[in-house]
Amino acid sequence: MSDQETTVDRAMRKTRTGTVISDKIDKPVIARVQPLKEHPKYKKHIQQATRFKPHDEQNQCKVGDRVRLM
């Protein structure tokens, strides 16, 4: 695989912004992402929460911090 193909693959990753809700585990933190989704029939915007466990090598993140996940 050449360097150009690797760059293309990395550019297509999704990026999400969330809030740290727990930092009790040693390396990972628990972050909640709440995107707004539109209901297909009623067109009302609904918040759906998803929890991710990103790796935090230096244990810098604290509860309430905003983080960007990729």
mmCIF file of N, CA, C and O in Angstrom:
data_model
loop_
_atom_site.group_PDB
_atom_site.id
_atom_site.type_symbol
_atom_site.label_atom_id
_atom_site.label_comp_id
_atom_site.label_asym_id
_atom_site.label_seq_id
_atom_site.Cartn_x
_atom_site.Cartn_y
_atom_site.Cartn_z
ATOM 1 N N MET A 1 0.837 -1.169 0.000
ATOM 2 C CA MET A 1 0.000 0.000 0.000
ATOM 3 C C MET A 1 0.885 1.236 0.000
ATOM 4 O O MET A 1 1.816 1.343 0.772
ATOM 5 N N SER A 2 0.623 2.167 -0.862
ATOM 6 C CA SER A 2 1.449 3.368 -0.939
ATOM 7 C C SER A 2 0.987 4.407 0.076
ATOM 8 O O SER A 2 -0.080 4.292 0.688
ATOM 9 N N ASP A 3 1.795 5.460 0.249
ATOM 10 C CA ASP A 3 1.458 6.520 1.195
ATOM 11 C C ASP A 3 0.198 7.280 0.780
ATOM 12 O O ASP A 3 -0.580 7.711 1.609
ATOM 13 N N GLN A 4 -0.016 7.423 -0.513
ATOM 14 C CA GLN A 4 -1.179 8.157 -0.990
ATOM 15 C C GLN A 4 -2.473 7.425 -0.647
ATOM 16 O O GLN A 4 -3.445 8.036 -0.230
ATOM 17 N N GLU A 5 -2.502 6.101 -0.766
ATOM 18 C CA GLU A 5 -3.693 5.331 -0.430
ATOM 19 C C GLU A 5 -3.985 5.406 1.067
ATOM 20 O O GLU A 5 -5.127 5.489 1.481
ATOM 21 N N THR A 6 -2.944 5.394 1.895
ATOM 22 C CA THR A 6 -3.126 5.490 3.341
ATOM 23 C C THR A 6 -3.736 6.834 3.717
ATOM 24 O O THR A 6 -4.620 6.912 4.552
ATOM 25 N N THR A 7 -3.298 7.906 3.082
ATOM 26 C CA THR A 7 -3.826 9.237 3.361
ATOM 27 C C THR A 7 -5.309 9.312 3.029
ATOM 28 O O THR A 7 -6.088 9.880 3.766
ATOM 29 N N VAL A 8 -5.711 8.699 1.937
ATOM 30 C CA VAL A 8 -7.116 8.710 1.544
ATOM 31 C C VAL A 8 -7.956 7.967 2.576
ATOM 32 O O VAL A 8 -9.016 8.425 2.978
ATOM 33 N N ASP A 9 -7.508 6.809 3.056
ATOM 34 C CA ASP A 9 -8.252 6.046 4.041
ATOM 35 C C ASP A 9 -8.400 6.825 5.343
ATOM 36 O O ASP A 9 -9.443 6.811 5.971
ATOM 37 N N ARG A 10 -7.358 7.528 5.785
ATOM 38 C CA ARG A 10 -7.422 8.252 7.043
ATOM 39 C C ARG A 10 -8.313 9.485 6.938
ATOM 40 O O ARG A 10 -8.885 9.910 7.906
ATOM 41 N N ALA A 11 -8.449 10.035 5.762
ATOM 42 C CA ALA A 11 -9.273 11.219 5.589
ATOM 43 C C ALA A 11 -10.764 10.889 5.656
ATOM 44 O O ALA A 11 -11.579 11.753 5.912
ATOM 45 N N MET A 12 -11.119 9.617 5.480
ATOM 46 C CA MET A 12 -12.529 9.248 5.431
ATOM 47 C C MET A 12 -13.088 8.838 6.791
ATOM 48 O O MET A 12 -14.232 8.421 6.886
ATOM 49 N N ARG A 13 -12.304 8.962 7.862
ATOM 50 C CA ARG A 13 -12.790 8.560 9.179
ATOM 51 C C ARG A 13 -13.831 9.531 9.707
ATOM 52 O O ARG A 13 -13.776 10.729 9.440
ATOM 53 N N LYS A 14 -14.762 9.019 10.496
ATOM 54 C CA LYS A 14 -15.771 9.871 11.112
ATOM 55 C C LYS A 14 -15.178 10.558 12.333
ATOM 56 O O LYS A 14 -14.379 9.979 13.058
ATOM 57 N N THR A 15 -15.591 11.774 12.568
ATOM 58 C CA THR A 15 -15.176 12.519 13.750
ATOM 59 C C THR A 15 -16.424 12.876 14.538
ATOM 60 O O THR A 15 -17.395 13.380 13.972
ATOM 61 N N ARG A 16 -16.402 12.598 15.829
ATOM 62 C CA ARG A 16 -17.547 12.908 16.694
ATOM 63 C C ARG A 16 -17.057 13.740 17.860
ATOM 64 O O ARG A 16 -15.932 13.595 18.318
ATOM 65 N N THR A 17 -17.920 14.606 18.366
ATOM 66 C CA THR A 17 -17.597 15.422 19.531
ATOM 67 C C THR A 17 -18.496 14.997 20.672
ATOM 68 O O THR A 17 -19.713 14.870 20.497
ATOM 69 N N GLY A 18 -17.895 14.764 21.842
ATOM 70 C CA GLY A 18 -18.674 14.306 22.980
ATOM 71 C C GLY A 18 -18.177 14.905 24.277
ATOM 72 O O GLY A 18 -17.267 15.726 24.298
ATOM 73 N N THR A 19 -18.773 14.467 25.367
ATOM 74 C CA THR A 19 -18.442 14.942 26.702
ATOM 75 C C THR A 19 -18.026 13.758 27.556
ATOM 76 O O THR A 19 -18.664 12.709 27.522
ATOM 77 N N VAL A 20 -16.964 13.935 28.341
ATOM 78 C CA VAL A 20 -16.495 12.879 29.233
ATOM 79 C C VAL A 20 -17.468 12.771 30.405
ATOM 80 O O VAL A 20 -17.759 13.769 31.072
ATOM 81 N N ILE A 21 -17.994 11.566 30.652
ATOM 82 C CA ILE A 21 -18.935 11.380 31.755
ATOM 83 C C ILE A 21 -18.345 10.545 32.880
ATOM 84 O O ILE A 21 -18.900 10.500 33.978
ATOM 85 N N SER A 22 -17.186 9.873 32.619
ATOM 86 C CA SER A 22 -16.548 9.090 33.668
ATOM 87 C C SER A 22 -15.070 8.925 33.336
ATOM 88 O O SER A 22 -14.701 8.687 32.192
ATOM 89 N N ASP A 23 -14.216 9.067 34.373
ATOM 90 C CA ASP A 23 -12.781 8.849 34.202
ATOM 91 C C ASP A 23 -12.236 7.916 35.282
ATOM 92 O O ASP A 23 -11.092 7.999 35.668
ATOM 93 N N LYS A 24 -13.075 7.009 35.763
ATOM 94 C CA LYS A 24 -12.692 6.126 36.867
ATOM 95 C C LYS A 24 -11.797 4.966 36.426
ATOM 96 O O LYS A 24 -11.084 4.404 37.235
ATOM 97 N N ILE A 25 -11.831 4.607 35.142
ATOM 98 C CA ILE A 25 -10.989 3.535 34.637
ATOM 99 C C ILE A 25 -9.587 4.099 34.394
ATOM 100 O O ILE A 25 -9.423 5.287 34.154
ATOM 101 N N ASP A 26 -8.553 3.258 34.438
ATOM 102 C CA ASP A 26 -7.168 3.735 34.375
ATOM 103 C C ASP A 26 -6.835 4.457 33.074
ATOM 104 O O ASP A 26 -6.498 5.625 33.096
ATOM 105 N N LYS A 27 -6.886 3.823 31.924
ATOM 106 C CA LYS A 27 -6.485 4.473 30.669
ATOM 107 C C LYS A 27 -7.658 5.009 29.848
ATOM 108 O O LYS A 27 -7.587 6.099 29.331
ATOM 109 N N PRO A 28 -8.736 4.256 29.667
ATOM 110 C CA PRO A 28 -9.833 4.801 28.865
ATOM 111 C C PRO A 28 -10.732 5.722 29.691
ATOM 112 O O PRO A 28 -10.711 5.708 30.918
ATOM 113 N N VAL A 29 -11.488 6.546 28.998
ATOM 114 C CA VAL A 29 -12.536 7.348 29.629
ATOM 115 C C VAL A 29 -13.840 6.971 28.953
ATOM 116 O O VAL A 29 -13.850 6.366 27.897
ATOM 117 N N ILE A 30 -14.949 7.318 29.565
ATOM 118 C CA ILE A 30 -16.249 7.071 28.950
ATOM 119 C C ILE A 30 -16.788 8.419 28.484
ATOM 120 O O ILE A 30 -16.920 9.346 29.273
ATOM 121 N N ALA A 31 -17.048 8.517 27.179
ATOM 122 C CA ALA A 31 -17.534 9.757 26.584
ATOM 123 C C ALA A 31 -18.907 9.515 25.975
ATOM 124 O O ALA A 31 -19.165 8.468 25.392
ATOM 125 N N ARG A 32 -19.787 10.502 26.140
ATOM 126 C CA ARG A 32 -21.132 10.400 25.580
ATOM 127 C C ARG A 32 -21.252 11.363 24.401
ATOM 128 O O ARG A 32 -20.913 12.540 24.524
ATOM 129 N N VAL A 33 -21.753 10.857 23.279
ATOM 130 C CA VAL A 33 -21.991 11.647 22.084
ATOM 131 C C VAL A 33 -23.490 11.712 21.876
ATOM 132 O O VAL A 33 -24.160 10.686 21.897
ATOM 133 N N GLN A 34 -24.024 12.919 21.710
ATOM 134 C CA GLN A 34 -25.469 13.094 21.543
ATOM 135 C C GLN A 34 -25.769 13.826 20.233
ATOM 136 O O GLN A 34 -25.968 15.039 20.228
ATOM 137 N N PRO A 35 -25.813 13.099 19.116
ATOM 138 C CA PRO A 35 -26.146 13.766 17.858
ATOM 139 C C PRO A 35 -27.655 14.026 17.754
ATOM 140 O O PRO A 35 -28.463 13.296 18.330
ATOM 141 N N LEU A 36 -28.013 15.067 17.033
ATOM 142 C CA LEU A 36 -29.421 15.345 16.761
ATOM 143 C C LEU A 36 -29.826 14.590 15.507
ATOM 144 O O LEU A 36 -29.175 14.696 14.474
ATOM 145 N N LYS A 37 -30.889 13.818 15.597
ATOM 146 C CA LYS A 37 -31.401 13.091 14.443
ATOM 147 C C LYS A 37 -32.830 13.548 14.200
ATOM 148 O O LYS A 37 -33.562 13.847 15.135
ATOM 149 N N GLU A 38 -33.208 13.572 12.948
ATOM 150 C CA GLU A 38 -34.552 13.997 12.593
ATOM 151 C C GLU A 38 -35.457 12.783 12.444
ATOM 152 O O GLU A 38 -35.094 11.797 11.795
ATOM 153 N N HIS A 39 -36.638 12.852 13.053
ATOM 154 C CA HIS A 39 -37.608 11.767 12.928
ATOM 155 C C HIS A 39 -38.101 11.732 11.481
ATOM 156 O O HIS A 39 -38.441 12.768 10.913
ATOM 157 N N PRO A 40 -38.126 10.539 10.861
ATOM 158 C CA PRO A 40 -38.471 10.484 9.442
ATOM 159 C C PRO A 40 -39.895 10.936 9.116
ATOM 160 O O PRO A 40 -40.128 11.527 8.068
ATOM 161 N N LYS A 41 -40.843 10.691 9.995
ATOM 162 C CA LYS A 41 -42.230 11.048 9.700
ATOM 163 C C LYS A 41 -42.598 12.425 10.242
ATOM 164 O O LYS A 41 -43.187 13.254 9.541
ATOM 165 N N TYR A 42 -42.252 12.699 11.514
ATOM 166 C CA TYR A 42 -42.713 13.919 12.173
ATOM 167 C C TYR A 42 -41.739 15.083 12.058
ATOM 168 O O TYR A 42 -42.059 16.193 12.450
ATOM 169 N N LYS A 43 -40.542 14.830 11.539
ATOM 170 C CA LYS A 43 -39.530 15.864 11.297
ATOM 171 C C LYS A 43 -39.097 16.598 12.564
ATOM 172 O O LYS A 43 -38.627 17.714 12.516
ATOM 173 N N LYS A 44 -39.257 15.973 13.701
ATOM 174 C CA LYS A 44 -38.820 16.559 14.966
ATOM 175 C C LYS A 44 -37.393 16.088 15.241
ATOM 176 O O LYS A 44 -37.046 14.944 14.974
ATOM 177 N N HIS A 45 -36.554 16.975 15.779
ATOM 178 C CA HIS A 45 -35.178 16.608 16.097
ATOM 179 C C HIS A 45 -35.135 15.918 17.457
ATOM 180 O O HIS A 45 -35.680 16.414 18.434
ATOM 181 N N ILE A 46 -34.458 14.764 17.487
ATOM 182 C CA ILE A 46 -34.381 13.937 18.685
ATOM 183 C C ILE A 46 -32.908 13.730 19.029
ATOM 184 O O ILE A 46 -32.092 13.476 18.149
ATOM 185 N N GLN A 47 -32.575 13.823 20.320
ATOM 186 C CA GLN A 47 -31.212 13.539 20.757
ATOM 187 C C GLN A 47 -31.097 12.064 21.104
ATOM 188 O O GLN A 47 -31.905 11.537 21.855
ATOM 189 N N GLN A 48 -30.080 11.417 20.561
ATOM 190 C CA GLN A 48 -29.801 10.026 20.892
ATOM 191 C C GLN A 48 -28.401 9.965 21.486
ATOM 192 O O GLN A 48 -27.465 10.520 20.912
ATOM 193 N N ALA A 49 -28.245 9.328 22.621
ATOM 194 C CA ALA A 49 -26.948 9.258 23.299
ATOM 195 C C ALA A 49 -26.264 7.928 22.998
ATOM 196 O O ALA A 49 -26.881 6.872 23.038
ATOM 197 N N THR A 50 -24.971 8.008 22.691
ATOM 198 C CA THR A 50 -24.141 6.832 22.482
ATOM 199 C C THR A 50 -22.889 6.982 23.332
ATOM 200 O O THR A 50 -22.298 8.056 23.386
ATOM 201 N N ARG A 51 -22.495 5.905 23.998
ATOM 202 C CA ARG A 51 -21.307 5.948 24.854
ATOM 203 C C ARG A 51 -20.135 5.283 24.151
ATOM 204 O O ARG A 51 -20.272 4.196 23.603
ATOM 205 N N PHE A 52 -18.983 5.944 24.182
ATOM 206 C CA PHE A 52 -17.751 5.413 23.617
ATOM 207 C C PHE A 52 -16.714 5.339 24.717
ATOM 208 O O PHE A 52 -16.788 6.066 25.709
ATOM 209 N N LYS A 53 -15.720 4.468 24.529
ATOM 210 C CA LYS A 53 -14.627 4.345 25.497
ATOM 211 C C LYS A 53 -13.296 4.604 24.786
ATOM 212 O O LYS A 53 -12.544 3.679 24.476
ATOM 213 N N PRO A 54 -12.964 5.870 24.528
ATOM 214 C CA PRO A 54 -11.699 6.178 23.859
ATOM 215 C C PRO A 54 -10.514 6.018 24.806
ATOM 216 O O PRO A 54 -10.644 6.159 26.023
ATOM 217 N N HIS A 55 -9.342 5.758 24.238
ATOM 218 C CA HIS A 55 -8.118 5.554 25.009
ATOM 219 C C HIS A 55 -7.504 6.912 25.350
ATOM 220 O O HIS A 55 -7.396 7.789 24.506
ATOM 221 N N ASP A 56 -7.099 7.098 26.597
ATOM 222 C CA ASP A 56 -6.462 8.330 27.069
ATOM 223 C C ASP A 56 -5.144 7.935 27.733
ATOM 224 O O ASP A 56 -5.110 7.609 28.910
ATOM 225 N N GLU A 57 -4.062 7.949 26.969
ATOM 226 C CA GLU A 57 -2.771 7.426 27.432
ATOM 227 C C GLU A 57 -2.236 8.185 28.646
ATOM 228 O O GLU A 57 -1.718 7.591 29.584
ATOM 229 N N GLN A 58 -2.359 9.514 28.675
ATOM 230 C CA GLN A 58 -1.800 10.304 29.777
ATOM 231 C C GLN A 58 -2.789 10.567 30.905
ATOM 232 O O GLN A 58 -2.456 11.270 31.853
ATOM 233 N N ASN A 59 -4.001 10.040 30.822
ATOM 234 C CA ASN A 59 -5.058 10.291 31.822
ATOM 235 C C ASN A 59 -5.281 11.788 32.034
ATOM 236 O O ASN A 59 -5.396 12.269 33.155
ATOM 237 N N GLN A 60 -5.381 12.551 30.946
ATOM 238 C CA GLN A 60 -5.561 14.000 31.022
ATOM 239 C C GLN A 60 -7.029 14.400 31.129
ATOM 240 O O GLN A 60 -7.334 15.443 31.689
ATOM 241 N N CYS A 61 -7.933 13.612 30.568
ATOM 242 C CA CYS A 61 -9.347 13.983 30.506
ATOM 243 C C CYS A 61 -10.006 13.846 31.867
ATOM 244 O O CYS A 61 -9.791 12.867 32.582
ATOM 245 N N LYS A 62 -10.837 14.812 32.209
ATOM 246 C CA LYS A 62 -11.610 14.798 33.447
ATOM 247 C C LYS A 62 -13.089 14.879 33.104
ATOM 248 O O LYS A 62 -13.469 15.210 31.981
ATOM 249 N N VAL A 63 -13.939 14.626 34.062
ATOM 250 C CA VAL A 63 -15.386 14.654 33.855
ATOM 251 C C VAL A 63 -15.810 16.054 33.433
ATOM 252 O O VAL A 63 -15.399 17.044 34.023
ATOM 253 N N GLY A 64 -16.590 16.132 32.370
ATOM 254 C CA GLY A 64 -17.084 17.410 31.868
ATOM 255 C C GLY A 64 -16.286 17.958 30.694
ATOM 256 O O GLY A 64 -16.731 18.902 30.046
ATOM 257 N N ASP A 65 -15.117 17.408 30.401
ATOM 258 C CA ASP A 65 -14.300 17.866 29.277
ATOM 259 C C ASP A 65 -14.970 17.474 27.963
ATOM 260 O O ASP A 65 -15.578 16.431 27.844
ATOM 261 N N ARG A 66 -14.821 18.361 26.952
ATOM 262 C CA ARG A 66 -15.298 18.045 25.617
ATOM 263 C C ARG A 66 -14.154 17.401 24.864
ATOM 264 O O ARG A 66 -13.026 17.899 24.877
ATOM 265 N N VAL A 67 -14.436 16.279 24.200
ATOM 266 C CA VAL A 67 -13.421 15.530 23.474
ATOM 267 C C VAL A 67 -13.877 15.286 22.040
ATOM 268 O O VAL A 67 -15.078 15.243 21.750
ATOM 269 N N ARG A 68 -12.912 15.173 21.140
ATOM 270 C CA ARG A 68 -13.200 14.848 19.742
ATOM 271 C C ARG A 68 -12.697 13.432 19.495
ATOM 272 O O ARG A 68 -11.524 13.136 19.713
ATOM 273 N N LEU A 69 -13.578 12.558 19.029
ATOM 274 C CA LEU A 69 -13.264 11.145 18.812
ATOM 275 C C LEU A 69 -13.122 10.870 17.331
ATOM 276 O O LEU A 69 -13.845 11.424 16.516
ATOM 277 N N MET A 70 -12.183 9.991 16.986
ATOM 278 C CA MET A 70 -12.000 9.618 15.599
ATOM 279 C C MET A 70 -11.758 8.128 15.528
ATOM 280 O O MET A 70 -11.062 7.576 16.344
#
